[in-house]
Amino acid sequence: AQPSAPSPISAPLRDLELGQLNFLHTTDTHGWLAGHLQEPSYSADWGDYISFSERMREKVEAQGQDLLVIDTGDRVEGNGLYDSSEPKGVYLSEILRHQHIDVITSGNHELYKQNTSETELLHTVPNFRGKYLASNIDIYHPETGELVPLAPRYKKFTTDLQGIRIVAFGFLFDFTGNYNNTVVQRVEDTIKEDWFQEAIRDKEVDLFLVAGHVPAHSSEWRAIYKEIRGTRWDTPIQFFSGHQHIRDYAKYDSKAVALASGRFMETIGFMSIDGLSTGSGPSKESQPTFKRRYIDNNLFSFYHHTGLDADTFPTKKGRKVSQLIAESRTALQLDQVHGCAPRDLWMSRVPYPNPNSIYTWLETKVLIETLKDESRGERPSVAILNSGAIRFDIFKGVFTQDTTWTISPFTNGFRYVKDVPYEKVQLIMEVLNKQTKILSTLQDNTEPSLLPLVPPEQLARPEEIIFDDDELSEGWLTSNMGGSSQVPLSASNIAGKIVPGYTTKDDAGDDGDDTIHAPISFYKVPNCIQALISANSSGVPEKVDLIYIEFVQPYLALAAKFAGLELDFVKESDVYMPNITLTDLILDWVRKHWKCE
Ligand SMILES: O=c1ccn([C@@H]2O[C@H](COP(=O)(O)O)[C@@H](O)[C@H]2O)c(=O)[nH]1
């Protein structure tokens, strides 16, 4: 773990159930390879994960079993370790490559920008040669201009110890927001291609392994499931999923399941399968059995599952990578303190609006006090921001260079349209937040969906989860995750209390999490929030500058149409505060207002 990481807190644990074939899975790590430096439950780093997978491999191989390591994308954007270097990702890429990964795929974040996808092609794919799969992604090669597969479409391999014959694919969901140097083919079309049809007709296969940046419960996985089942009615299928930032498990039939392993290096997903046939013969069991576990990413869990301790657990490579992360963080000055947050600000643990909501803070403080383009003088304005632009909570205590990127990693600037009637802006907000169903009927297939305006976790669970008895969580959170010193209380301080954290319910029940936690409430947030910036008057202005973060422009255009506002946002908008991003505004505000005592 990193030198400043809090020690994990002991908690009751459920064991891993090892099987004939075992998997460790990460997804949506978004640059958090240093682990969480303010949350003991997720405080292990990528070096610890390397040690964990090496020790797990030793353990299963000693029993004649196999272990495979999977990553399903969105490794970039969301943490200073990725975002704060120039060019972005140079440190991260060097850290990531030390993990032995058997199947690795791209997420949508690898494709938003030209340089990110080119880095995948020129660095990550070669770093993971033979492991990186891209079943439905092509890229215009930066040197030749030719449209080529980002990586091989699929591969067939056999496991080291038992010779289990596996055909593996690597998909991305039907993503449309990629930069125009890549082409993402719809999954539903890809599976009709000859190469896929040939691959699933191979009779010498013991397991189809479908890895991808695709939710566990999704139309894309269902389409693949049906296509495979159409020709191979009983070959086991293991899907590895991502994108929604949740822990999830889906059962397609008794021989086909999907695992999704959370986000931000909070979770190491574990799967085991028993009862597979191998190259040397059929299985003795009539049915395969699947077991899943969501491991909290901390050393307490890792020691427990490997049966090792602080002296025996770390491997040479693991230690080296933890050291490399520490050096990279120092070089990037990620511990530089910009201010001290006086209280926790939550994305979804409190209702909105609320004094402890990060969105209320943005609306009532940050946007109002920082958004000002000198060229627009004192004109009143309304600023619109999508809730998904914010990625993480702010904990009471130090606000560092790293915090800046964890809460606001995106590089979107702001645009504005002048002289929009205030009433129309309110109608647009109404459409964006309340009339989304009506609006979606106006959309044709080429328009983006409205849903991605919210944080991905909310897409996955549209219903609120409210625990009346949040006292335990609240008290614990304040003292352990956001104390002013950011030093967690030791286990003895919270003796008898269960640590708040994931309490996952999935298709296999409610016993998936390795750590037994107290539940945390989950409140919904709106698609968009707004701030009225009315320089000189307290009344409601007649017309305003409608300022918005670039990401929402297509959604705004649709909502405006429905609100009866004839506006061509592409032609009639202009840049607001050139070269300034939301990240810059937040940092500026924090520096001015959150002085450390
Ligand atoms: O420029 C951007 C890019 C993304 N978002 C938000 O993020 C989610 C997608 O996140 P995943 O990690 O890929 O699930 C998207 O729905 C937006 O809410 C953004 O606001 N700005």
Coordinates of C-alpha atoms and ligand atoms in Angstrom, one line a residue:
A1 CA 0.0 0.0 0.0
Q2 CA 1.0 3.6 -0.4
P3 CA 2.9 5.2 2.6
S4 CA -0.1 7.5 3.4
A5 CA -2.8 4.9 2.9
P6 CA -4.9 4.1 6.0
S7 CA -4.5 0.6 7.4
P8 CA -7.5 -1.6 6.7
I9 CA -9.9 -2.3 9.5
S10 CA -10.6 -5.9 10.6
A11 CA -14.1 -7.0 9.7
P12 CA -16.0 -10.3 9.4
L13 CA -15.1 -12.0 6.0
R14 CA -16.7 -14.6 3.8
D15 CA -14.1 -17.0 2.3
L16 CA -13.4 -17.5 -1.4
E17 CA -14.6 -20.9 -2.8
L18 CA -11.8 -22.0 -5.1
G19 CA -12.6 -24.2 -8.1
Q20 CA -11.1 -25.9 -11.1
L21 CA -10.8 -22.6 -12.9
N22 CA -10.4 -19.3 -11.0
F23 CA -10.5 -15.7 -12.0
L24 CA -9.5 -12.3 -10.6
H25 CA -11.2 -9.4 -12.3
T26 CA -10.9 -5.6 -12.3
T27 CA -12.9 -3.0 -14.2
D28 CA -13.4 0.8 -14.4
T29 CA -10.2 1.4 -12.4
H30 CA -10.0 4.9 -13.8
G31 CA -6.5 5.5 -12.8
W32 CA -7.0 4.6 -9.1
L33 CA -3.9 2.4 -9.1
A34 CA -2.6 3.9 -5.8
G35 CA -5.8 2.7 -4.1
H36 CA -8.0 5.0 -1.9
L37 CA -5.8 7.1 0.4
Q38 CA -8.8 8.2 2.5
E39 CA -10.8 5.0 2.8
P40 CA -9.3 2.0 4.7
S41 CA -11.6 -0.5 3.0
Y42 CA -10.1 0.2 -0.5
S43 CA -6.6 1.2 0.5
A44 CA -4.5 -1.5 -1.3
D45 CA -2.7 -0.4 -4.5
W46 CA -1.9 -2.0 -7.8
G47 CA 1.4 -3.4 -6.4
D48 CA -0.6 -5.2 -3.6
Y49 CA -3.0 -6.5 -6.3
I50 CA 0.0 -7.9 -8.2
S51 CA 1.2 -9.6 -5.0
F52 CA -2.4 -10.9 -4.4
S53 CA -2.7 -12.4 -7.9
E54 CA 0.8 -14.0 -7.7
R55 CA 0.0 -15.5 -4.3
M56 CA -3.4 -16.7 -5.4
R57 CA -1.8 -18.3 -8.5
E58 CA 0.7 -20.1 -6.2
K59 CA -2.2 -21.3 -4.0
V60 CA -4.5 -22.6 -6.8
E61 CA -1.7 -24.1 -8.8
A62 CA -0.5 -26.0 -5.8
Q63 CA -3.9 -27.7 -6.0
G64 CA -3.6 -28.4 -9.7
Q65 CA -6.1 -25.6 -10.5
D66 CA -5.8 -22.6 -12.9
L67 CA -6.0 -18.8 -12.4
L68 CA -6.8 -16.2 -15.0
V69 CA -6.6 -12.4 -14.6
I70 CA -9.1 -10.2 -16.5
D71 CA -9.5 -6.4 -16.9
T72 CA -12.4 -5.0 -18.8
G73 CA -11.4 -1.4 -19.5
D74 CA -11.9 2.2 -18.4
R75 CA -8.5 2.3 -16.9
V76 CA -8.1 5.9 -17.7
E77 CA -9.6 9.3 -16.6
G78 CA -10.5 9.8 -13.0
N79 CA -7.4 10.1 -10.9
G80 CA -4.3 12.3 -10.7
L81 CA -2.1 9.3 -11.5
Y82 CA -3.6 9.3 -15.0
D83 CA -4.9 12.8 -15.5
S84 CA -2.3 15.1 -14.1
S85 CA 0.7 14.0 -16.2
E86 CA 1.6 15.6 -19.5
P87 CA 0.9 13.7 -21.7
K88 CA -1.8 12.1 -19.6
G89 CA -1.3 8.5 -18.7
V90 CA 2.5 8.1 -19.0
Y91 CA 3.0 7.1 -15.4
L92 CA -0.1 5.0 -15.3
S93 CA 0.7 3.0 -18.4
E94 CA 4.2 2.1 -16.9
I95 CA 2.5 0.9 -13.6
L96 CA -0.3 -1.0 -15.2
R97 CA 1.9 -3.1 -17.5
H98 CA 3.5 -5.0 -14.6
Q99 CA 0.4 -6.9 -13.8
H100 CA 0.0 -10.3 -15.6
I101 CA -3.3 -10.0 -17.3
D102 CA -4.7 -12.8 -19.4
V103 CA -7.6 -11.0 -21.1
I104 CA -7.8 -7.2 -21.3
T105 CA -10.3 -5.0 -23.2
S106 CA -11.0 -1.4 -23.9
G107 CA -13.7 0.7 -22.2
N108 CA -15.5 3.8 -23.6
H109 CA -13.0 6.1 -21.8
E110 CA -10.1 4.8 -23.8
L111 CA -12.0 6.1 -26.9
Y112 CA -13.4 9.5 -26.0
K113 CA -10.3 11.3 -27.3
Q114 CA -7.9 10.7 -30.2
N115 CA -4.7 10.6 -28.2
T116 CA -6.2 8.2 -25.6
S117 CA -7.2 5.6 -28.2
E118 CA -3.9 6.0 -30.0
T119 CA -2.1 5.4 -26.8
E120 CA -4.0 2.2 -26.5
L121 CA -2.9 1.1 -30.0
L122 CA 0.7 2.2 -29.6
H123 CA 1.4 1.3 -25.9
T124 CA -1.3 -0.7 -24.1
V125 CA -2.0 -3.2 -26.9
P126 CA 1.8 -4.0 -27.3
N127 CA 2.3 -4.1 -23.5
F128 CA -0.4 -6.8 -23.4
R129 CA 0.3 -8.5 -26.7
G130 CA -1.7 -11.6 -27.1
K131 CA -4.0 -10.6 -24.2
Y132 CA -5.7 -7.4 -25.5
L133 CA -8.9 -8.2 -27.4
A134 CA -11.0 -5.8 -29.4
S135 CA -13.9 -7.7 -31.0
N136 CA -15.8 -4.6 -32.1
I137 CA -13.3 -1.7 -32.2
D138 CA -11.4 -0.4 -35.2
I139 CA -9.0 2.5 -35.2
Y140 CA -7.6 4.7 -38.0
H141 CA -3.9 4.0 -37.6
P142 CA -2.1 7.3 -36.8
E143 CA 0.7 6.6 -39.2
T144 CA -1.0 4.9 -42.2
G145 CA -4.5 6.3 -41.9
E146 CA -5.8 2.8 -42.5
L147 CA -8.8 1.5 -40.5
V148 CA -7.4 -1.5 -38.5
P149 CA -8.7 -3.6 -35.6
L150 CA -7.5 -2.0 -32.3
A151 CA -6.4 -5.5 -31.3
P152 CA -7.1 -9.1 -32.3
R153 CA -10.9 -9.9 -32.4
Y154 CA -10.6 -13.1 -30.3
K155 CA -8.2 -15.8 -29.2
K156 CA -8.2 -19.4 -28.4
F157 CA -5.9 -20.7 -25.6
T158 CA -5.6 -23.5 -23.1
T159 CA -5.0 -23.1 -19.4
D160 CA -1.5 -24.0 -18.1
L161 CA -2.3 -26.8 -15.7
Q162 CA -5.4 -28.5 -16.9
G163 CA -5.5 -27.7 -20.5
I164 CA -9.0 -26.1 -20.4
R165 CA -9.8 -25.0 -23.9
I166 CA -11.0 -21.4 -23.9
V167 CA -12.3 -19.2 -26.7
A168 CA -12.2 -15.5 -25.5
F169 CA -13.7 -12.3 -26.9
G170 CA -13.3 -8.7 -25.8
F171 CA -16.3 -6.4 -26.5
L172 CA -17.3 -2.8 -25.8
F173 CA -21.0 -1.9 -25.4
D174 CA -22.8 -0.1 -28.2
F175 CA -20.9 3.1 -27.5
T176 CA -21.5 6.1 -29.8
G177 CA -19.6 8.9 -28.0
N178 CA -16.1 7.9 -29.3
Y179 CA -13.9 10.4 -31.2
N180 CA -14.0 9.9 -35.0
N181 CA -10.6 8.2 -35.2
T182 CA -12.2 5.0 -33.9
V183 CA -15.2 2.9 -35.1
V184 CA -17.2 0.9 -32.6
Q185 CA -19.4 -1.6 -34.3
R186 CA -22.6 -2.6 -32.6
V187 CA -22.3 -5.8 -30.7
E188 CA -25.5 -7.1 -32.4
D189 CA -23.9 -6.6 -35.9
T190 CA -20.4 -7.9 -34.9
I191 CA -21.8 -11.3 -33.8
K192 CA -23.2 -11.8 -37.3
E193 CA -19.7 -11.6 -38.8
D194 CA -18.0 -14.7 -40.2
W195 CA -15.1 -14.7 -37.8
F196 CA -17.5 -14.7 -34.8
Q197 CA -19.7 -17.4 -36.3
E198 CA -16.6 -19.5 -37.0
A199 CA -15.3 -19.0 -33.5
I200 CA -18.5 -20.2 -31.8
R201 CA -18.7 -23.2 -34.1
D202 CA -15.4 -24.5 -32.8
K203 CA -16.3 -27.8 -31.2
E204 CA -13.1 -28.1 -29.2
V205 CA -14.1 -25.6 -26.6
D206 CA -14.6 -26.1 -22.9
L207 CA -15.5 -22.5 -22.0
F208 CA -16.5 -19.3 -23.9
L209 CA -15.0 -16.4 -22.0
V210 CA -16.6 -13.1 -23.0
A211 CA -14.9 -10.2 -21.4
G212 CA -16.0 -6.7 -22.1
H213 CA -16.9 -3.2 -21.1
V214 CA -20.6 -4.1 -21.1
P215 CA -23.0 -4.3 -18.1
A216 CA -23.7 -7.7 -16.6
H217 CA -27.4 -7.2 -17.3
S218 CA -27.5 -5.8 -20.8
S219 CA -29.0 -6.3 -24.3
E220 CA -25.4 -6.7 -25.7
W221 CA -24.6 -9.7 -23.4
R222 CA -28.1 -11.1 -24.1
A223 CA -27.5 -10.9 -27.8
I224 CA -24.1 -12.7 -27.5
Y225 CA -25.6 -15.3 -25.1
K226 CA -28.4 -16.1 -27.6
E227 CA -26.0 -16.3 -30.6
I228 CA -23.7 -18.7 -28.8
R229 CA -26.6 -20.8 -27.4
G230 CA -28.0 -20.9 -31.0
T231 CA -25.0 -23.1 -32.0
R232 CA -23.6 -24.3 -28.7
W233 CA -26.5 -25.1 -26.5
D234 CA -24.6 -26.3 -23.4
T235 CA -21.0 -25.0 -23.5
P236 CA -20.4 -22.9 -20.4
I237 CA -20.1 -19.2 -20.9
Q238 CA -18.4 -16.8 -18.5
F239 CA -19.0 -13.1 -19.1
F240 CA -16.8 -10.4 -17.3
S241 CA -18.5 -7.1 -17.3
G242 CA -18.0 -3.4 -16.5
H243 CA -19.1 0.2 -17.2
Q244 CA -21.9 0.7 -14.6
H245 CA -19.4 1.0 -11.7
I246 CA -21.4 -1.6 -9.7
R247 CA -20.9 -5.0 -8.2
D248 CA -23.2 -7.2 -10.1
Y249 CA -23.8 -10.9 -11.1
A250 CA -26.2 -12.1 -13.8
K251 CA -27.4 -15.6 -14.4
Y252 CA -28.3 -16.2 -18.1
D253 CA -28.8 -19.9 -17.6
S254 CA -27.3 -22.7 -15.4
K255 CA -24.2 -22.6 -17.5
A256 CA -23.9 -18.9 -18.4
V257 CA -23.2 -16.1 -15.9
A258 CA -21.7 -12.6 -15.8
L259 CA -19.7 -10.8 -13.2
A260 CA -19.2 -7.1 -12.8
S261 CA -16.5 -5.9 -10.4
G262 CA -17.3 -2.3 -9.4
R263 CA -15.1 0.7 -9.9
F264 CA -12.1 2.8 -8.9
M265 CA -10.0 -0.2 -7.5
E266 CA -12.6 -0.7 -4.7
T267 CA -13.3 -4.2 -5.8
I268 CA -11.3 -7.2 -7.0
G269 CA -13.9 -9.6 -8.5
F270 CA -13.4 -13.3 -7.9
M271 CA -15.0 -16.2 -9.8
S272 CA -14.5 -19.9 -9.8
I273 CA -15.9 -22.6 -12.0
D274 CA -16.0 -26.3 -11.3
G275 CA -17.1 -29.1 -13.6
L276 CA -15.5 -27.9 -16.9
S277 CA -14.4 -30.4 -19.5
T278 CA -10.7 -30.1 -20.5
G279 CA -8.6 -31.1 -23.5
S280 CA -8.1 -34.5 -21.9
G281 CA -11.7 -35.4 -21.4
P282 CA -15.2 -34.5 -20.4
S283 CA -16.1 -33.4 -16.9
K284 CA -17.3 -35.9 -14.3
E285 CA -19.9 -33.5 -13.1
S286 CA -23.1 -33.1 -15.1
Q287 CA -23.3 -29.3 -14.4
P288 CA -20.7 -26.7 -13.9
T289 CA -20.9 -24.7 -10.7
F290 CA -20.1 -21.0 -10.6
K291 CA -19.1 -19.1 -7.4
R292 CA -18.6 -15.4 -7.2
R293 CA -17.1 -13.0 -4.6
Y294 CA -16.5 -9.2 -4.5
I295 CA -13.3 -8.7 -2.6
D296 CA -12.8 -5.3 -0.9
N297 CA -9.4 -4.0 -2.2
N298 CA -7.5 -3.9 1.1
L299 CA -4.6 -5.8 2.7
F300 CA -6.8 -7.3 5.4
S301 CA -8.9 -9.1 2.8
F302 CA -5.8 -10.1 0.8
Y303 CA -4.0 -11.6 3.8
H304 CA -7.1 -13.5 4.8
H305 CA -7.7 -15.0 1.3
T306 CA -4.1 -16.0 0.8
G307 CA -3.6 -17.2 4.3
L308 CA -0.5 -14.9 4.5
D309 CA 0.6 -11.9 6.6
A310 CA 2.5 -8.7 6.3
D311 CA 5.8 -10.5 6.1
T312 CA 4.9 -13.4 3.8
F313 CA 2.3 -11.7 1.5
P314 CA 4.2 -9.1 -0.6
T315 CA 6.0 -10.4 -3.7
K316 CA 9.1 -8.8 -5.1
K317 CA 7.2 -7.5 -8.1
G318 CA 4.3 -6.2 -6.0
R319 CA 6.7 -4.3 -3.7
K320 CA 8.5 -2.8 -6.7
V321 CA 5.2 -1.6 -8.3
S322 CA 4.0 0.0 -5.0
Q323 CA 7.3 1.8 -4.9
L324 CA 6.9 2.9 -8.5
I325 CA 3.4 4.2 -7.7
A326 CA 4.8 6.2 -4.7
E327 CA 7.6 7.7 -6.9
S328 CA 5.1 8.6 -9.6
R329 CA 2.8 10.3 -7.1
T330 CA 5.7 12.3 -5.8
A331 CA 6.8 13.3 -9.3
L332 CA 3.2 14.4 -10.0
Q333 CA 2.9 16.2 -6.7
L334 CA -0.4 14.5 -6.0
D335 CA -0.2 15.1 -2.2
Q336 CA 0.1 18.9 -2.7
V337 CA -2.5 20.4 -0.4
H338 CA -4.8 23.0 -2.0
G339 CA -7.1 23.5 1.0
C340 CA -9.0 21.7 3.7
A341 CA -12.7 20.7 3.3
P342 CA -14.7 21.6 6.4
R343 CA -17.1 18.7 5.9
D344 CA -17.9 15.7 3.8
L345 CA -19.7 16.4 0.5
W346 CA -21.5 13.4 -0.9
M347 CA -22.8 12.6 -4.4
S348 CA -25.5 10.1 -3.5
R349 CA -25.3 9.4 0.3
V350 CA -27.5 12.4 1.1
P351 CA -30.6 13.6 -0.7
Y352 CA -30.4 16.4 -3.2
P353 CA -30.6 19.3 -2.4
N354 CA -28.8 19.2 0.9
P355 CA -26.1 21.2 2.7
N356 CA -23.9 18.0 2.5
S357 CA -24.6 17.4 -1.2
I358 CA -21.7 18.1 -3.5
Y359 CA -24.2 19.2 -6.1
T360 CA -25.8 21.8 -3.8
W361 CA -22.3 23.1 -3.0
L362 CA -21.6 23.5 -6.7
E363 CA -24.8 25.3 -7.4
T364 CA -24.8 27.6 -4.4
K365 CA -21.0 28.3 -4.1
V366 CA -18.6 27.2 -6.8
L367 CA -20.5 27.9 -10.0
I368 CA -21.9 31.2 -8.7
E369 CA -18.6 32.5 -7.4
T370 CA -16.3 31.4 -10.2
L371 CA -18.1 31.3 -13.6
K372 CA -17.5 34.7 -15.1
D373 CA -16.3 35.6 -18.6
E374 CA -15.1 39.2 -18.6
S375 CA -16.3 39.7 -22.1
R376 CA -19.9 39.2 -21.0
G377 CA -19.8 42.0 -18.4
E378 CA -22.5 41.9 -15.7
R379 CA -25.1 40.1 -17.8
P380 CA -27.1 37.6 -15.7
S381 CA -26.6 33.9 -16.6
V382 CA -27.7 30.4 -15.8
A383 CA -25.1 27.6 -15.7
I384 CA -26.1 24.0 -16.4
L385 CA -23.9 21.1 -15.4
N386 CA -24.7 17.4 -15.7
S387 CA -24.4 15.4 -12.5
G388 CA -22.2 12.8 -14.1
A389 CA -19.5 15.4 -14.5
I390 CA -18.7 14.8 -10.8
R391 CA -17.1 11.4 -10.2
F392 CA -16.4 11.1 -6.5
D393 CA -17.2 12.4 -3.0
I394 CA -15.2 15.0 -1.1
F395 CA -14.1 14.0 2.4
K396 CA -13.6 16.4 5.3
G397 CA -9.9 17.2 5.6
V398 CA -7.2 17.8 3.1
F399 CA -8.1 18.6 -0.5
T400 CA -5.1 17.6 -2.5
Q401 CA -4.0 17.8 -6.1
D402 CA -5.3 14.2 -6.4
T403 CA -8.7 15.2 -5.0
T404 CA -9.1 17.7 -7.8
W405 CA -8.9 14.9 -10.4
T406 CA -10.9 12.3 -8.5
I407 CA -13.9 14.6 -8.3
S408 CA -13.7 16.3 -11.7
P409 CA -11.4 14.5 -14.3
F410 CA -13.1 15.6 -17.5
T411 CA -11.5 18.3 -19.7
N412 CA -14.7 19.8 -21.0
G413 CA -14.9 23.6 -21.1
F414 CA -18.0 25.7 -21.0
R415 CA -20.0 27.2 -23.8
Y416 CA -22.9 29.7 -23.8
V417 CA -25.8 31.0 -25.8
K418 CA -26.7 34.6 -25.2
D419 CA -30.1 36.2 -24.5
V420 CA -32.1 33.1 -23.8
P421 CA -35.4 33.8 -22.0
Y422 CA -35.1 32.7 -18.4
E423 CA -38.5 31.0 -18.5
K424 CA -37.3 28.8 -21.4
V425 CA -34.2 27.8 -19.5
Q426 CA -36.5 26.6 -16.7
L427 CA -38.5 24.6 -19.3
I428 CA -35.3 23.1 -20.6
M429 CA -34.3 22.1 -17.1
E430 CA -37.7 20.6 -16.6
V431 CA -37.3 18.5 -19.8
L432 CA -33.8 17.4 -18.9
N433 CA -34.7 16.3 -15.4
K434 CA -38.4 15.4 -15.3
Q435 CA -39.7 14.8 -18.9
T436 CA -37.0 12.5 -20.0
K437 CA -39.5 9.9 -21.3
I438 CA -41.3 12.4 -23.5
L439 CA -38.0 13.7 -24.7
S440 CA -36.7 10.2 -25.6
T441 CA -39.7 9.7 -27.9
L442 CA -38.4 12.7 -29.9
Q443 CA -35.1 11.1 -30.4
D444 CA -34.1 9.1 -33.5
N445 CA -31.4 6.5 -33.4
T446 CA -28.7 9.0 -34.2
E447 CA -29.3 11.1 -31.1
P448 CA -27.5 10.3 -27.9
S449 CA -29.5 8.9 -25.0
L450 CA -30.3 11.2 -22.1
L451 CA -29.4 8.7 -19.5
P452 CA -25.6 9.2 -19.6
L453 CA -26.0 12.6 -18.0
V454 CA -26.1 11.0 -14.5
P455 CA -23.3 9.1 -12.8
P456 CA -23.1 5.5 -14.1
E457 CA -24.0 4.0 -10.7
Q458 CA -27.4 5.6 -10.9
L459 CA -28.1 4.2 -14.3
A460 CA -27.6 0.7 -12.9
R461 CA -29.9 1.3 -9.9
P462 CA -32.6 3.8 -10.7
E463 CA -34.3 3.3 -7.3
E464 CA -33.2 5.0 -4.1
I465 CA -32.0 2.9 -1.2
I466 CA -32.6 4.7 2.1
F467 CA -31.7 3.3 5.4
D468 CA -33.5 5.1 8.2
D469 CA -30.9 3.9 10.6
D470 CA -28.0 5.6 9.0
E471 CA -26.7 6.7 12.4
L472 CA -24.0 4.0 12.4
S473 CA -22.9 4.8 8.9
E474 CA -22.9 8.6 9.4
G475 CA -21.0 8.4 12.6
W476 CA -18.5 6.0 11.3
L477 CA -18.1 7.8 8.0
T478 CA -17.4 11.1 9.7
S479 CA -14.8 9.7 12.0
N480 CA -13.2 7.2 9.7
M481 CA -13.4 8.4 6.2
G482 CA -13.4 12.1 6.6
G483 CA -11.8 13.0 9.9
S484 CA -9.9 16.3 9.7
S485 CA -6.6 14.5 10.0
Q486 CA -7.7 11.8 7.5
V487 CA -6.3 9.2 9.9
P488 CA -8.8 6.3 10.4
L489 CA -9.6 5.1 13.9
S490 CA -8.0 1.8 14.7
A491 CA -10.0 -1.4 14.9
S492 CA -10.3 -1.1 18.7
N493 CA -11.9 2.4 18.4
I494 CA -14.8 1.0 16.5
A495 CA -15.0 -2.4 18.2
G496 CA -18.4 -4.0 17.8
K497 CA -19.4 -1.8 14.9
I498 CA -19.6 -3.1 11.3
V499 CA -17.8 -0.9 8.8
P500 CA -20.2 0.7 6.3
G501 CA -19.6 -0.4 2.7
Y502 CA -21.0 -2.5 -0.1
T503 CA -24.0 -4.7 0.7
T504 CA -24.6 -6.1 -2.8
K505 CA -27.7 -7.9 -3.9
D506 CA -27.4 -9.8 -7.2
D507 CA -28.9 -12.7 -9.1
A508 CA -27.1 -15.1 -6.7
G509 CA -28.4 -13.5 -3.5
D510 CA -26.9 -11.2 -0.9
D511 CA -23.8 -13.1 0.1
G512 CA -21.4 -11.9 -2.7
D513 CA -19.3 -9.4 -0.8
D514 CA -16.3 -10.8 1.0
T515 CA -16.6 -8.2 3.8
I516 CA -19.7 -8.0 5.8
H517 CA -20.7 -4.3 5.9
A518 CA -23.3 -2.0 7.3
P519 CA -25.4 -0.6 4.4
I520 CA -25.0 2.9 3.0
S521 CA -28.0 5.0 1.7
F522 CA -28.2 5.7 -2.0
Y523 CA -30.1 8.8 -3.1
K524 CA -30.9 9.7 -6.7
V525 CA -29.5 12.9 -8.2
P526 CA -31.0 14.8 -11.2
N527 CA -29.6 14.6 -14.7
C528 CA -28.6 18.3 -14.5
I529 CA -28.2 21.0 -11.9
Q530 CA -28.3 24.7 -12.5
A531 CA -27.0 27.9 -10.9
L532 CA -28.5 31.4 -11.4
I533 CA -25.7 33.9 -11.6
S534 CA -27.4 37.2 -11.3
A535 CA -24.7 39.7 -10.7
N536 CA -26.5 42.8 -9.5
S537 CA -30.1 41.9 -8.8
S538 CA -31.8 39.5 -6.5
G539 CA -34.8 39.2 -8.9
V540 CA -35.4 36.8 -11.7
P541 CA -33.9 38.1 -15.0
E542 CA -35.9 38.2 -18.2
K543 CA -33.0 37.0 -20.4
V544 CA -29.8 35.2 -19.5
D545 CA -26.6 33.8 -21.0
L546 CA -27.2 30.1 -21.0
I547 CA -23.9 28.6 -19.9
Y548 CA -23.3 24.9 -20.0
I549 CA -20.6 22.3 -19.8
E550 CA -19.7 21.1 -23.3
F551 CA -20.7 17.5 -22.6
V552 CA -24.4 18.4 -22.3
Q553 CA -24.7 20.3 -25.6
P554 CA -26.5 17.5 -27.6
Y555 CA -28.9 16.8 -24.8
L556 CA -29.5 20.5 -24.3
A557 CA -30.3 20.9 -28.0
L558 CA -32.9 18.2 -27.8
A559 CA -34.4 19.6 -24.6
A560 CA -34.5 23.1 -26.1
K561 CA -36.4 21.8 -29.2
F562 CA -39.0 20.3 -26.9
A563 CA -39.2 23.5 -24.8
G564 CA -40.1 25.4 -28.0
L565 CA -36.8 27.2 -28.3
E566 CA -35.5 27.3 -31.9
L567 CA -31.7 27.4 -31.3
D568 CA -28.8 25.9 -33.3
F569 CA -26.4 25.2 -30.4
V570 CA -23.6 24.4 -32.7
K571 CA -23.8 27.7 -34.6
E572 CA -25.2 30.0 -32.0
S573 CA -23.0 29.1 -29.0
D574 CA -19.6 30.3 -28.2
V575 CA -16.8 29.4 -25.8
Y576 CA -17.3 30.7 -22.3
M577 CA -14.1 31.4 -20.3
P578 CA -11.7 30.0 -22.9
N579 CA -9.4 27.2 -21.7
I580 CA -11.1 26.9 -18.3
T581 CA -12.6 23.6 -17.2
L582 CA -14.9 22.6 -14.3
T583 CA -11.8 21.2 -12.6
D584 CA -10.1 24.6 -12.8
L585 CA -13.1 26.3 -11.3
I586 CA -13.4 23.9 -8.4
L587 CA -9.7 24.2 -7.6
D588 CA -9.8 28.0 -7.8
W589 CA -12.8 28.1 -5.4
V590 CA -11.2 25.6 -2.9
R591 CA -7.9 27.5 -2.8
K592 CA -9.8 30.7 -2.0
H593 CA -12.3 29.4 0.5
W594 CA -11.1 26.3 2.2
K595 CA -8.0 27.4 4.0
C596 CA -6.4 24.8 6.3
E597 CA -6.3 25.9 10.0
Ligands
LIG1 O1 -16.8 14.3 -20.7 C1 -17.5 13.6 -20.0 C2 -17.5 12.2 -20.0 C3 -18.3 11.4 -19.2 N1 -19.2 12.1 -18.4 C4 -20.0 11.3 -17.5 O2 -19.5 10.0 -17.3 C5 -20.4 9.0 -17.7 C6 -19.7 7.8 -18.3 O3 -18.8 7.3 -17.4 P1 -18.4 5.8 -17.4 O4 -17.2 5.8 -16.5 O5 -18.0 5.5 -18.8 O6 -19.5 4.9 -17.0 C7 -21.3 9.7 -18.6 O7 -22.6 9.0 -18.6 C8 -21.4 11.1 -18.0 O8 -22.3 11.1 -17.0 C9 -19.2 13.4 -18.3 O9 -20.0 14.0 -17.6 N2 -18.4 14.2 -19.1

